[in-house]
Tab-separated table of C-alpha atoms and ligand atoms in Angstrom:
chain	number	residue	atom	x	y	z
A	264	MET	CA	27.500	18.847	1.935
A	265	THR	CA	24.745	20.516	0.407
A	266	SER	CA	24.236	19.657	-2.771
A	267	PRO	CA	23.994	21.536	-7.255
A	268	LEU	CA	20.482	19.693	-6.287
A	269	ASP	CA	19.743	20.976	-2.614
A	270	ILE	CA	20.307	24.868	-3.089
A	271	SER	CA	18.004	24.178	-6.278
A	272	TYR	CA	15.528	23.044	-4.614
A	273	ALA	CA	15.097	25.689	-1.406
A	274	GLU	CA	15.246	28.522	-3.388
A	275	GLN	CA	11.980	27.406	-5.367
A	276	THR	CA	10.714	26.195	-2.528
A	277	PRO	CA	10.905	29.316	0.106
A	278	LYS	CA	7.427	29.417	1.904
A	279	SER	CA	7.385	24.836	2.339
A	280	ARG	CA	10.645	25.959	4.060
A	281	ARG	CA	8.886	28.414	6.754
A	282	GLN	CA	5.644	25.961	6.532
A	283	TYR	CA	8.450	23.408	7.788
A	284	GLU	CA	10.435	26.133	11.004
A	285	ARG	CA	6.537	26.355	12.083
A	286	ALA	CA	5.294	22.932	12.230
A	287	VAL	CA	8.288	21.475	13.824
A	288	THR	CA	7.700	24.031	17.189
A	289	SER	CA	4.746	21.539	17.057
A	290	ILE	CA	4.866	18.334	15.192
A	291	PRO	CA	7.625	16.050	15.203
A	292	ALA	CA	9.567	15.997	11.510
A	293	GLY	CA	7.394	18.706	11.356
A	294	ALA	CA	4.985	16.283	9.236
A	295	THR	CA	2.056	13.750	10.711
A	296	ARG	CA	3.657	10.687	8.496
A	297	SER	CA	7.049	10.044	9.246
A	298	LEU	CA	7.157	8.965	4.824
A	299	ASN	CA	6.432	13.384	4.720
A	300	SER	CA	9.627	15.100	6.038
A	301	TRP	CA	12.622	14.544	4.535
A	302	SER	CA	15.862	16.673	3.915
A	303	PRO	CA	16.741	19.706	3.619
A	304	HIS	CA	12.514	20.119	4.244
A	305	PRO	CA	9.158	18.806	3.073
A	306	VAL	CA	6.952	20.774	0.381
A	307	TYR	CA	3.973	21.950	2.098
A	308	LEU	CA	1.002	21.186	-0.367
A	309	VAL	CA	-2.415	23.018	-0.570
A	310	ARG	CA	-4.872	21.720	-3.568
A	311	GLY	CA	-4.664	18.999	-5.900
A	312	SER	CA	-7.022	18.763	-9.111
A	313	GLY	CA	-6.809	15.635	-11.313
A	314	THR	CA	-3.415	14.812	-12.029
A	315	GLN	CA	-1.942	18.657	-10.440
A	316	VAL	CA	-0.866	19.190	-7.144
A	317	THR	CA	-0.318	22.802	-5.565
A	318	ASP	CA	1.903	23.840	-2.834
A	319	VAL	CA	1.992	26.499	-0.572
A	320	ASP	CA	5.235	28.576	-3.211
A	321	GLY	CA	2.831	28.690	-5.457
A	322	ARG	CA	4.378	25.842	-7.197
A	323	VAL	CA	3.021	23.057	-9.690
A	324	TYR	CA	3.264	19.415	-9.815
A	325	VAL	CA	2.015	16.015	-11.692
A	326	ASP	CA	0.830	14.302	-8.809
A	327	MET	CA	1.893	10.515	-10.215
A	328	LEU	CA	1.901	9.225	-6.765
A	329	ASN	CA	-1.660	10.213	-5.817
A	330	ASN	CA	-1.871	9.687	-1.993
A	331	TYR	CA	0.081	6.632	-2.123
A	332	THR	CA	-1.881	5.028	-4.878
A	333	ALA	CA	-5.096	5.840	-3.629
A	334	LEU	CA	-6.586	8.138	-5.725
A	335	VAL	CA	-7.455	6.373	-8.521
A	336	LEU	CA	-9.306	8.944	-10.153
A	337	GLY	CA	-7.064	12.249	-8.969
A	338	HIS	CA	-7.528	14.222	-7.233
A	339	ALA	CA	-10.625	16.004	-6.479
A	340	ASP	CA	-12.892	14.261	-8.496
A	341	PRO	CA	-15.540	16.422	-9.140
A	342	GLU	CA	-18.417	13.049	-8.707
A	343	VAL	CA	-16.847	11.948	-5.850
A	344	VAL	CA	-15.943	15.623	-4.353
A	345	ASP	CA	-20.373	16.005	-5.063
A	346	ALA	CA	-20.956	12.954	-3.475
A	347	VAL	CA	-18.882	13.324	0.195
A	348	CYS	CA	-20.999	16.927	-0.110
A	349	ARG	CA	-23.867	14.915	-0.582
A	350	ALA	CA	-22.999	12.707	2.098
A	351	ALA	CA	-21.566	15.119	4.857
A	352	ARG	CA	-24.978	16.908	4.548
A	353	GLY	CA	-27.061	14.379	5.624
A	354	GLY	CA	-24.826	14.185	8.748
A	355	THR	CA	-20.824	12.974	8.246
A	356	SER	CA	-20.744	9.445	10.832
A	357	PHE	CA	-23.696	8.153	13.263
A	358	SER	CA	-23.034	5.395	16.152
A	359	PHE	CA	-25.183	2.884	14.480
A	360	ALA	CA	-25.696	1.153	11.108
A	361	THR	CA	-25.672	2.990	7.891
A	362	PRO	CA	-27.352	1.026	4.389
A	363	GLN	CA	-24.484	2.688	2.721
A	364	GLU	CA	-22.358	-0.180	3.728
A	365	SER	CA	-24.829	-2.633	2.930
A	366	GLU	CA	-23.588	-1.271	-0.699
A	367	LEU	CA	-20.220	-0.606	-0.517
A	368	ALA	CA	-20.312	-4.404	1.035
A	369	GLU	CA	-22.354	-6.104	-2.416
A	370	LEU	CA	-20.395	-4.152	-4.550
A	371	LEU	CA	-17.227	-5.438	-3.135
A	372	ARG	CA	-18.789	-8.573	-3.055
A	373	ALA	CA	-19.914	-8.421	-6.958
A	374	ARG	CA	-16.478	-7.983	-7.888
A	375	VAL	CA	-13.792	-9.732	-5.477
A	376	PRO	CA	-15.871	-13.591	-5.581
A	377	SER	CA	-14.158	-14.845	-2.584
A	378	LEU	CA	-15.297	-12.116	-0.091
A	379	GLN	CA	-18.368	-14.138	1.155
A	380	ARG	CA	-18.186	-11.470	4.126
A	381	LEU	CA	-16.296	-8.117	4.851
A	382	ARG	CA	-16.536	-5.251	7.576
A	383	PHE	CA	-14.854	-2.174	6.449
A	384	THR	CA	-12.083	-0.488	9.271
A	385	GLY	CA	-10.874	2.952	9.522
A	386	SER	CA	-7.818	1.811	7.462
A	387	GLY	CA	-5.556	-0.877	5.954
A	388	THR	CA	-3.297	-0.842	8.944
A	389	GLU	CA	-6.433	-1.574	10.843
A	390	ALA	CA	-7.792	-4.608	8.321
A	391	ALA	CA	-4.496	-6.273	8.311
A	392	MET	CA	-4.708	-6.207	12.014
A	393	PHE	CA	-8.013	-7.309	12.451
A	394	ALA	CA	-7.725	-10.468	9.471
A	395	MET	CA	-4.645	-12.308	11.257
A	396	ARG	CA	-6.843	-11.289	14.570
A	397	LEU	CA	-9.473	-13.023	13.216
A	398	ALA	CA	-6.545	-16.484	12.074
A	399	ARG	CA	-5.428	-17.282	14.752
A	400	ALA	CA	-8.652	-17.560	16.879
A	401	HIS	CA	-10.326	-19.462	14.478
A	402	THR	CA	-6.772	-21.870	14.327
A	403	GLY	CA	-6.183	-21.377	18.093
A	404	ARG	CA	-2.278	-21.183	16.789
A	405	ASN	CA	-0.303	-17.913	17.430
A	406	LEU	CA	2.526	-17.488	14.595
A	407	ILE	CA	1.517	-14.805	11.190
A	408	ALA	CA	3.696	-15.620	8.187
A	409	LYS	CA	4.512	-12.901	6.507
A	410	VAL	CA	7.147	-12.166	3.831
A	411	GLU	CA	10.219	-10.109	4.096
A	412	GLY	CA	9.868	-7.327	2.882
A	413	GLY	CA	5.803	-7.218	2.134
A	414	TYR	CA	4.340	-3.908	3.830
A	415	HIS	CA	0.907	-4.011	6.115
A	416	GLY	CA	0.129	-1.309	8.138
A	417	THR	CA	1.988	-0.519	11.390
A	418	HIS	CA	0.384	-2.923	14.153
A	419	ASP	CA	2.313	-5.051	15.969
A	420	ASP	CA	2.769	-8.387	13.577
A	421	ALA	CA	2.868	-6.476	10.631
A	422	LEU	CA	6.383	-4.064	11.281
A	423	VAL	CA	8.938	-6.929	11.353
A	424	SER	CA	10.944	-7.303	7.865
A	425	VAL	CA	9.481	-4.845	6.316
A	426	ARG	CA	12.795	-3.430	5.093
A	427	PRO	CA	15.644	-5.568	6.953
A	428	HIS	CA	19.317	-4.276	7.786
A	429	PRO	CA	21.050	-6.087	5.629
A	430	GLU	CA	23.732	-6.905	7.687
A	431	SER	CA	21.262	-9.483	10.058
A	432	TRP	CA	18.826	-10.701	7.645
A	433	GLY	CA	19.751	-13.443	7.527
A	434	PRO	CA	19.347	-16.790	5.215
A	435	SER	CA	17.213	-15.693	2.193
A	436	THR	CA	15.501	-18.701	1.530
A	437	ALA	CA	15.175	-19.030	5.982
A	438	PRO	CA	15.273	-14.395	6.333
A	439	THR	CA	15.363	-13.218	10.775
A	440	ALA	CA	12.033	-12.495	12.000
A	441	MET	CA	13.511	-8.641	12.758
A	442	PRO	CA	11.365	-5.638	13.679
A	443	ASP	CA	10.932	-2.172	11.852
A	444	MET	CA	10.348	-0.065	14.317
A	445	ALA	CA	11.501	0.955	18.162
A	446	GLY	CA	9.189	0.841	20.828
A	447	LEU	CA	7.461	-3.117	19.533
A	448	PRO	CA	6.876	-5.509	22.232
A	449	ALA	CA	10.392	-8.270	22.433
A	450	GLY	CA	9.963	-12.310	20.608
A	451	CYS	CA	9.718	-10.262	17.534
A	452	ASP	CA	10.638	-13.668	16.334
A	453	GLN	CA	7.780	-15.899	18.455
A	454	ARG	CA	5.006	-14.093	16.718
A	455	VAL	CA	6.058	-14.772	13.229
A	456	LEU	CA	7.820	-16.051	10.960
A	457	VAL	CA	9.507	-14.223	7.925
A	458	LEU	CA	8.927	-16.435	4.223
A	459	PRO	CA	11.110	-15.768	1.126
A	460	PHE	CA	9.065	-13.930	-1.557
A	461	ASN	CA	9.226	-15.747	-5.143
A	462	ASP	CA	11.006	-19.023	-3.384
A	463	GLY	CA	7.931	-21.726	-3.505
A	464	ASP	CA	10.092	-24.550	-2.518
A	465	ALA	CA	11.261	-22.115	0.287
A	466	ALA	CA	8.378	-20.222	1.670
A	467	VAL	CA	6.620	-23.751	2.001
A	468	ALA	CA	9.763	-25.829	3.662
A	469	LEU	CA	9.184	-23.379	6.502
A	470	LEU	CA	5.487	-23.410	7.078
A	471	ARG	CA	5.509	-26.641	7.451
A	472	ALA	CA	9.040	-27.436	9.594
A	473	HIS	CA	6.330	-24.968	11.862
A	474	ASN	CA	4.037	-26.977	11.280
A	475	PRO	CA	0.969	-26.256	13.482
A	476	ARG	CA	1.591	-23.074	15.190
A	477	VAL	CA	1.215	-21.303	12.091
A	478	ALA	CA	-1.955	-19.733	12.322
A	479	ALA	CA	-2.390	-17.645	8.496
A	480	VAL	CA	0.394	-16.308	6.104
A	481	ILE	CA	0.153	-12.934	5.138
A	482	VAL	CA	1.126	-11.228	1.143
A	483	GLU	CA	0.513	-9.551	-1.345
A	484	PRO	CA	0.340	-10.733	-4.098
A	485	ILE	CA	2.511	-7.725	-5.752
A	486	LEU	CA	4.704	-6.459	-3.207
A	487	GLY	CA	3.843	-2.451	-2.621
A	488	VAL	CA	6.787	-0.903	-0.142
A	489	GLY	CA	8.343	-4.019	-0.346
A	490	GLY	CA	9.089	-2.049	-4.205
A	491	VAL	CA	6.539	-3.347	-6.512
A	492	ILE	CA	7.712	-6.370	-7.676
A	493	PRO	CA	5.253	-8.881	-9.322
A	494	ALA	CA	4.659	-12.133	-7.389
A	495	THR	CA	4.836	-15.034	-9.567
A	496	LYS	CA	1.964	-17.353	-10.156
A	497	GLU	CA	3.930	-20.317	-9.416
A	498	TYR	CA	4.610	-19.271	-6.103
A	499	LEU	CA	1.263	-17.955	-4.749
A	500	GLN	CA	-0.379	-21.259	-6.231
A	501	ALA	CA	2.049	-22.995	-3.609
A	502	LEU	CA	1.278	-20.770	-0.641
A	503	ARG	CA	-2.319	-21.296	-1.286
A	504	GLU	CA	-1.682	-25.326	-1.913
A	505	ALA	CA	0.191	-25.325	1.643
A	506	CYS	CA	-2.162	-23.574	3.635
A	507	THR	CA	-4.710	-25.258	2.617
A	508	ALA	CA	-2.683	-28.402	3.406
A	509	LEU	CA	-2.119	-27.306	6.955
A	510	GLY	CA	-4.903	-25.688	7.642
A	511	ILE	CA	-3.958	-22.000	7.875
A	512	VAL	CA	-5.265	-18.946	6.669
A	513	LEU	CA	-4.339	-17.702	3.459
A	514	ILE	CA	-4.358	-14.064	3.911
A	515	PHE	CA	-4.291	-11.177	0.668
A	516	ASP	CA	-3.097	-7.962	0.796
A	517	GLU	CA	-4.898	-5.883	-1.759
A	518	VAL	CA	-4.920	-2.491	0.143
A	519	ILE	CA	-2.597	-1.447	-3.481
A	520	THR	CA	-3.570	-3.454	-5.122
A	521	LEU	CA	-6.960	-3.902	-5.399
A	522	ARG	CA	-6.625	-1.177	-8.371
A	523	VAL	CA	-4.978	-3.573	-10.817
A	524	ALA	CA	-8.422	-5.326	-11.736
A	525	SER	CA	-11.914	-6.119	-11.032
A	526	GLY	CA	-11.398	-8.863	-8.755
A	527	GLY	CA	-8.100	-7.227	-7.422
A	528	ALA	CA	-5.166	-9.376	-8.070
A	529	GLN	CA	-6.569	-12.951	-7.205
A	530	ALA	CA	-8.108	-12.555	-9.944
A	531	ASN	CA	-5.468	-11.974	-12.586
A	532	TYR	CA	-3.520	-14.632	-10.446
A	533	GLU	CA	-6.380	-17.508	-10.116
A	534	VAL	CA	-5.339	-17.535	-6.263
A	535	THR	CA	-8.399	-17.718	-4.810
A	536	PRO	CA	-7.171	-16.085	-0.469
A	537	ASP	CA	-9.315	-17.238	2.241
A	538	LEU	CA	-8.804	-13.810	3.941
A	539	THR	CA	-8.588	-10.156	1.499
A	540	VAL	CA	-7.751	-7.229	2.917
A	541	MET	CA	-8.814	-4.294	1.595
A	542	GLY	CA	-8.638	-0.361	2.302
A	543	LYS	CA	-6.928	3.190	-0.381
A	544	VAL	CA	-9.271	3.205	-3.729
A	545	ILE	CA	-11.860	1.522	-1.840
A	546	GLY	CA	-12.533	4.538	-0.025
A	547	GLY	CA	-12.137	7.463	-3.119
A	548	GLY	CA	-9.481	9.656	-1.469
A	549	LEU	CA	-10.889	8.939	1.834
A	550	PRO	CA	-9.673	6.979	5.356
A	551	ILE	CA	-11.371	3.330	5.452
A	552	GLY	CA	-9.696	-0.032	4.903
A	553	ALA	CA	-11.714	-3.474	4.960
A	554	TYR	CA	-11.401	-7.252	5.838
A	555	GLY	CA	-13.465	-10.509	3.974
A	556	GLY	CA	-13.209	-13.816	3.197
A	557	ARG	CA	-14.754	-17.383	4.105
A	558	ASP	CA	-17.925	-16.784	5.599
A	559	ASP	CA	-17.467	-19.975	8.306
A	560	LEU	CA	-14.502	-17.576	9.257
A	561	MET	CA	-16.107	-13.931	9.244
A	562	ARG	CA	-18.814	-15.322	11.557
A	563	GLN	CA	-16.384	-15.371	14.273
A	564	LEU	CA	-17.384	-11.811	14.529
A	565	GLU	CA	-21.072	-12.584	15.116
A	566	PRO	CA	-22.911	-12.492	18.876
A	567	GLN	CA	-21.918	-16.032	20.094
A	568	GLY	CA	-24.607	-15.688	22.969
A	569	GLY	CA	-22.674	-13.495	26.490
A	570	THR	CA	-24.765	-10.051	27.610
A	571	ASP	CA	-22.515	-7.656	25.431
A	572	VAL	CA	-19.926	-7.481	22.661
A	573	TYR	CA	-17.735	-7.068	25.311
A	574	ASP	CA	-18.737	-9.889	27.443
A	575	ALA	CA	-15.640	-12.189	27.693
A	576	ARG	CA	-17.414	-14.322	30.741
A	577	ALA	CA	-19.011	-17.070	28.406
A	578	GLY	CA	-16.659	-19.308	26.915
A	579	GLY	CA	-13.572	-17.138	27.266
A	580	PRO	CA	-12.322	-13.800	24.804
A	581	ARG	CA	-14.592	-13.629	22.121
A	582	LEU	CA	-13.389	-11.774	18.997
A	583	TYR	CA	-14.666	-7.966	18.716
A	584	GLN	CA	-14.632	-5.246	16.679
A	585	GLY	CA	-14.364	-1.485	17.425
A	586	GLY	CA	-13.783	2.076	15.196
A	587	THR	CA	-15.385	5.365	15.993
A	588	PHE	CA	-15.186	6.351	12.487
A	589	THR	CA	-15.932	3.097	10.498
A	590	GLY	CA	-17.654	3.236	7.742
A	591	ASN	CA	-18.304	6.553	8.477
A	592	ALA	CA	-21.057	8.797	5.486
A	593	CYS	CA	-18.439	10.551	3.897
A	594	SER	CA	-16.056	7.100	3.444
A	595	LEU	CA	-18.444	5.014	1.999
A	596	ALA	CA	-19.360	7.755	-0.461
A	597	ALA	CA	-16.593	8.686	-2.046
A	598	GLY	CA	-15.839	4.761	-2.413
A	599	LEU	CA	-19.032	3.999	-3.580
A	600	VAL	CA	-18.656	6.367	-6.588
A	601	THR	CA	-14.782	5.816	-7.070
A	602	MET	CA	-15.285	1.566	-7.679
A	603	ARG	CA	-18.689	2.478	-9.979
A	604	ARG	CA	-16.515	4.122	-11.362
A	605	LEU	CA	-13.936	1.569	-12.376
A	606	SER	CA	-15.111	-0.348	-14.697
A	607	PRO	CA	-13.318	-3.632	-16.409
A	608	LEU	CA	-12.430	-0.857	-19.769
A	609	ALA	CA	-10.955	1.748	-17.000
A	610	HIS	CA	-9.060	-0.830	-15.170
A	611	LEU	CA	-7.746	-1.851	-19.054
A	612	GLY	CA	-6.618	2.055	-19.135
A	613	LEU	CA	-4.147	2.072	-15.783
A	614	ALA	CA	-2.847	-0.814	-16.592
A	615	ALA	CA	-1.970	0.491	-20.255
A	616	LYS	CA	-1.468	3.477	-19.394
A	617	GLY	CA	1.478	2.410	-16.614
A	618	ALA	CA	2.756	0.222	-19.391
A	619	ARG	CA	3.466	2.635	-21.431
A	620	LEU	CA	5.344	5.040	-18.504
A	621	ARG	CA	7.484	2.054	-17.350
A	622	ASN	CA	8.296	0.333	-20.667
A	623	GLU	CA	8.681	4.182	-21.844
A	624	LEU	CA	11.519	5.020	-19.316
A	625	THR	CA	13.185	1.764	-19.048
A	626	ARG	CA	13.574	2.370	-22.679
A	627	ARG	CA	15.305	5.943	-22.824
A	628	ILE	CA	17.505	3.792	-18.992
A	629	ASP	CA	18.573	1.540	-21.389
A	630	ARG	CA	19.412	3.217	-24.524
A	631	ASP	CA	21.049	6.470	-22.663
A	632	GLY	CA	22.729	4.124	-20.100
A	633	LEU	CA	20.897	5.684	-17.056
A	634	PRO	CA	21.216	3.938	-13.297
A	635	ALA	CA	18.225	3.018	-12.432
A	636	HIS	CA	15.748	-0.013	-12.990
A	637	VAL	CA	12.375	0.351	-13.566
A	638	THR	CA	9.520	-2.738	-11.273
A	639	GLY	CA	6.119	-2.714	-11.998
A	640	TYR	CA	2.334	-4.165	-12.407
A	641	ALA	CA	-0.494	-3.149	-14.501
A	642	SER	CA	-0.686	1.209	-12.824
A	643	LEU	CA	2.454	1.316	-10.693
A	644	PHE	CA	5.888	1.186	-11.098
A	645	ASN	CA	9.628	1.500	-8.694
A	646	ILE	CA	11.674	3.260	-10.538
A	647	HIS	CA	15.250	1.790	-8.151
A	648	ILE	CA	18.347	3.946	-8.261
A	649	GLY	CA	22.173	2.158	-8.108
A	650	ALA	CA	21.257	-0.993	-7.474
A	651	GLY	CA	21.521	-2.793	-10.789
A	652	VAL	CA	18.662	-4.758	-12.328
A	653	VAL	CA	15.810	-5.830	-9.682
A	654	THR	CA	14.038	-9.104	-9.405
A	655	THR	CA	13.442	-9.302	-5.489
A	656	PHE	CA	13.409	-7.550	-2.292
A	657	ARG	CA	16.621	-8.178	-1.235
A	658	ASP	CA	17.866	-6.504	-4.441
A	659	THR	CA	16.233	-3.351	-4.055
A	660	ARG	CA	18.091	-3.000	-0.790
A	661	ARG	CA	21.121	-2.260	-3.336
A	662	VAL	CA	19.499	1.174	-4.008
A	663	ASP	CA	21.863	4.245	-2.978
A	664	PRO	CA	19.990	5.569	-0.440
A	665	LYS	CA	21.806	9.149	-1.709
A	666	MET	CA	20.993	9.132	-5.348
A	667	GLN	CA	17.564	7.496	-4.919
A	668	GLN	CA	16.609	11.309	-2.385
A	669	ALA	CA	18.762	13.637	-5.373
A	670	PHE	CA	16.546	11.798	-7.677
A	671	PHE	CA	13.161	12.650	-6.207
A	672	LEU	CA	14.486	15.700	-5.359
A	673	GLY	CA	14.823	16.474	-9.184
A	674	LEU	CA	12.479	14.987	-9.992
A	675	LEU	CA	10.189	17.341	-7.566
A	676	ASN	CA	12.513	20.480	-8.927
A	677	GLN	CA	10.922	19.562	-12.541
A	678	GLY	CA	7.587	19.549	-11.031
A	679	PHE	CA	6.336	15.591	-10.477
A	680	ILE	CA	5.306	13.974	-7.355
A	681	ILE	CA	6.896	10.094	-6.513
A	682	ALA	CA	8.023	8.615	-3.668
A	683	PRO	CA	11.047	9.572	-1.999
A	684	ARG	CA	11.901	4.980	-2.546
A	685	GLY	CA	11.083	5.163	-6.192
A	686	MET	CA	7.309	4.292	-6.617
A	687	GLY	CA	4.457	6.116	-8.095
A	688	CYS	CA	1.720	5.139	-9.921
A	689	VAL	CA	-1.303	6.400	-12.199
A	690	SER	CA	-4.453	7.830	-12.203
A	691	THR	CA	-7.585	7.979	-14.682
A	692	ALA	CA	-6.937	11.599	-14.758
A	693	THR	CA	-3.222	10.759	-15.906
A	694	ARG	CA	-3.263	12.679	-19.579
A	695	ASP	CA	-0.505	11.108	-22.541
A	696	GLN	CA	1.533	14.136	-22.519
A	697	ASP	CA	2.094	13.084	-18.661
A	698	ILE	CA	3.362	10.538	-19.282
A	699	HIS	CA	5.546	12.055	-21.679
A	700	ASP	CA	6.744	14.471	-19.670
A	701	PHE	CA	7.334	12.216	-16.727
A	702	VAL	CA	9.520	9.946	-19.035
A	703	ASP	CA	11.673	13.286	-19.999
A	704	ALA	CA	12.517	14.549	-16.930
A	705	ALA	CA	13.218	10.552	-15.521
A	706	ALA	CA	15.623	10.357	-17.151
A	707	SER	CA	17.307	14.116	-17.442
A	708	VAL	CA	17.332	13.401	-13.573
A	709	LEU	CA	18.626	10.646	-14.121
A	710	ALA	CA	21.659	11.708	-16.109
A	711	GLN	CA	22.176	15.202	-13.472
A	712	ILE	CA	23.233	12.754	-11.486
B	1659	LIG	C1	-0.210	-3.454	1.616
B	1659	LIG	C2	-0.584	-2.518	2.400
B	1659	LIG	N1	-0.987	-2.898	3.516
B	1659	LIG	C3	-2.086	-2.111	4.665
B	1659	LIG	C4	-1.369	-0.386	4.080
B	1659	LIG	C5	-1.721	0.040	4.976
B	1659	LIG	O1	-2.541	0.486	4.714
B	1659	LIG	P1	-2.725	2.268	5.942
B	1659	LIG	O2	-2.382	3.619	5.467
B	1659	LIG	O3	-4.621	2.874	4.944
B	1659	LIG	O4	-3.299	2.081	7.453
B	1659	LIG	C6	-0.597	-0.434	3.305
B	1659	LIG	C7	-0.168	0.893	3.154
B	1659	LIG	O5	0.485	2.453	2.072
B	1659	LIG	C8	0.291	-0.719	2.304
B	1659	LIG	O6	0.781	-0.662	0.883
């Protein structure tokens, strides 16, 4: 049945409808990212500037998602655009390495002391994939332990128990490894061990029970896709201690959380991983990823004799990294400008805006008895609809999908963008007025649904 919200949305976006009908003939679901297609049809955007984006119908939205947290300075920041144009005029990408790779690497090392050395990749997905591979190669072990609800991109071993269905997720202290996508190789439970989030005793017991088969533990210090739920310090400390004791490589996936502090979430938590995976903000809005950490681990990427990097004859297969556009000039230029602008003060400003948004919205929800709960950390937030109080990943699966979708469409109708699942973030461009208007709009949509 078509709801009044759908009708209002459809009335406001007729050109997006036509664009969808055109797109779907060439592109499954009418969009290249699965997330960007929803019923009755997606919105198609044509430009962005600062906090605002414009769709094909000429409607202007305040963007509270910022390309899923990547655009920490907002859209088309003039300094970033200048740097990208200048870089492009000198050549967009090369067959050989460039000095700019070292410049961004040095900048990141200066901010995140655990990064003794690092490598760039084309995306966060690739960075997480290479970090896991590095851990397997280093330890000679096969199992990757990941957290239930943790997201590390779209490579095979990452797509286990990201959003498992409650019917099959097993006990909370020993979650069942469930494939998240069709088409994955069989036997994910042979390659991936799923740990509960924020239950240190249970997670450590599982690591001990599978010792010595676990190569790495990979964890987001703050679950992103899993509902923007911060880890407790005790949980990350327990993982750190267990990994050290059991010879397991501890990987922090900071693809999202590098935006929470100069040194990433690991600085705030004061827990040091062996490897860190990065992406999003470090490319200033252009494609990028990076992984790095302990020198003895990263050293495996150096040539170890043999005739070329692919030569597998001497001493078995070796680790090498490909990627045609990895370290391209435009991503590095945008990343350098963006990271230089992200001073400790800028991080404090972002965190203050995020806290204000969460506090004001929570006050409205409590005052008016609205069916939502807000989670978050620093500049990040997630609004969960119809799930009651959310403190764990499993709580997020109580969300009412129809209400969550109605909330998303209702906010689009009011001119605000968040993720369909309720995630959002502020950028340095977000103004106090944007936050105030967003809270008003969110409260009014919640009252309607
Ligand atoms: C925590 C985390 N890791 C990895 C990724 C994958 O990054 P990318 O989309 O650049 O491949 C994402 C993307 O959202 C992420 O949130």
